[in-house]
């Protein structure tokens, strides 16, 4: 889902981290980032906790690499399909 103004924030070669890309997905609130900007993440690794309705869910990395940009701060609401962060794909890690 592309939102006005969002495409310019996603740098070429980066992968957006989103919650609920489907049409039935609900908006949510960012509870906590488990990884810091610049931190290495593995594919499927839990990188944040989000609240949707009254339930909390893990947000996982879609690719391995470095967590590069964080667009939604803790306590902030977000829409389903909105980029919450970006990952710069890569191998290895620190």
CSV table of C-alpha atoms in Angstrom, one decimal:
chain,number,residue,atom,x,y,z
A,1,UNK,CA,0.0,0.0,0.0
A,2,UNK,CA,1.6,3.3,-1.1
A,3,UNK,CA,0.6,6.4,0.9
A,4,UNK,CA,1.2,9.9,-0.3
A,5,UNK,CA,4.6,11.1,0.9
A,6,UNK,CA,5.8,7.7,2.1
A,7,UNK,CA,7.6,6.6,-1.0
A,8,UNK,CA,10.1,9.4,-0.7
A,9,UNK,CA,11.1,8.2,2.8
A,10,UNK,CA,12.0,4.7,1.6
A,11,UNK,CA,15.5,4.7,0.2
A,12,UNK,CA,16.4,2.7,-2.8
A,13,UNK,CA,17.5,-0.9,-1.9
A,14,UNK,CA,15.8,-0.7,1.5
A,15,UNK,CA,12.9,-2.9,2.7
A,16,UNK,CA,9.9,-1.4,4.5
A,17,UNK,CA,8.7,-3.0,7.7
A,18,UNK,CA,4.9,-2.8,7.8
A,19,UNK,CA,2.1,-4.1,9.9
A,20,UNK,CA,-0.9,-5.7,8.2
A,21,UNK,CA,-0.7,-5.1,4.5
A,22,UNK,CA,-4.1,-6.8,3.9
A,23,UNK,CA,-7.4,-4.8,3.4
A,24,UNK,CA,-8.8,-6.3,6.6
A,25,UNK,CA,-5.9,-5.3,8.8
A,26,UNK,CA,-6.6,-2.9,11.7
A,27,UNK,CA,-4.6,0.2,12.7
A,28,UNK,CA,-2.5,0.0,15.8
A,29,UNK,CA,-0.1,1.6,18.3
A,30,UNK,CA,3.7,1.1,18.6
A,31,UNK,CA,4.3,-0.3,22.1
A,32,UNK,CA,8.0,-0.8,22.1
A,33,UNK,CA,11.0,-1.2,19.7
A,34,UNK,CA,13.1,-4.2,20.7
A,35,UNK,CA,15.9,-3.2,18.4
A,36,UNK,CA,17.7,0.1,18.1
A,37,UNK,CA,18.4,2.0,14.9
A,38,UNK,CA,21.5,0.5,13.3
A,39,UNK,CA,21.1,-2.8,15.1
A,40,UNK,CA,21.4,-6.1,13.1
A,41,UNK,CA,18.2,-8.1,12.7
A,42,UNK,CA,17.7,-11.7,11.4
A,43,UNK,CA,14.8,-12.6,9.2
A,44,UNK,CA,11.8,-13.4,11.4
A,45,UNK,CA,13.4,-11.8,14.5
A,46,UNK,CA,11.1,-9.9,16.7
A,47,UNK,CA,12.0,-6.2,16.4
A,48,UNK,CA,9.0,-4.5,18.0
A,49,UNK,CA,5.7,-5.0,19.9
A,50,UNK,CA,2.5,-3.4,18.5
A,51,UNK,CA,-0.9,-3.1,20.0
A,52,UNK,CA,-3.9,-3.8,17.7
A,53,UNK,CA,-7.3,-3.4,19.4
A,54,UNK,CA,-6.5,-4.6,22.9
A,55,UNK,CA,-4.0,-7.3,22.0
A,56,UNK,CA,-0.2,-7.1,21.6
A,57,UNK,CA,1.7,-8.7,18.8
A,58,UNK,CA,5.3,-9.1,17.8
A,59,UNK,CA,6.5,-7.2,14.6
A,60,UNK,CA,9.1,-9.3,12.8
A,61,UNK,CA,11.9,-8.5,10.4
A,62,UNK,CA,10.9,-9.4,6.8
A,63,UNK,CA,14.6,-9.6,5.8
A,64,UNK,CA,18.0,-9.8,7.6
A,65,UNK,CA,20.1,-6.6,7.7
A,66,UNK,CA,20.5,-3.4,9.6
A,67,UNK,CA,17.4,-1.6,11.1
A,68,UNK,CA,18.0,1.7,9.3
A,69,UNK,CA,15.1,4.1,9.8
A,70,UNK,CA,12.3,4.2,12.4
A,71,UNK,CA,9.3,6.2,11.4
A,72,UNK,CA,6.9,5.5,14.2
A,73,UNK,CA,7.9,6.2,17.8
A,74,UNK,CA,6.8,4.3,20.9
A,75,UNK,CA,3.2,5.3,21.9
A,76,UNK,CA,2.4,6.6,18.4
A,77,UNK,CA,-0.5,5.3,16.3
A,78,UNK,CA,-0.1,3.9,12.8
A,79,UNK,CA,-2.2,2.7,9.9
A,80,UNK,CA,-2.2,-0.8,8.5
A,81,UNK,CA,0.3,-1.0,5.6
A,82,UNK,CA,2.1,2.2,6.7
A,83,UNK,CA,5.9,1.8,6.8
A,84,UNK,CA,7.0,1.7,10.4
A,85,UNK,CA,10.8,1.3,9.7
A,86,UNK,CA,13.2,0.3,7.0
A,87,UNK,CA,15.9,-2.4,6.9
A,88,UNK,CA,19.0,-2.3,4.8
A,89,UNK,CA,19.3,-5.9,3.7
A,90,UNK,CA,22.7,-7.6,4.1
A,91,UNK,CA,24.6,-10.6,5.3
A,92,UNK,CA,26.5,-11.1,8.5
A,93,UNK,CA,25.9,-8.9,11.5
A,94,UNK,CA,27.5,-7.3,14.4
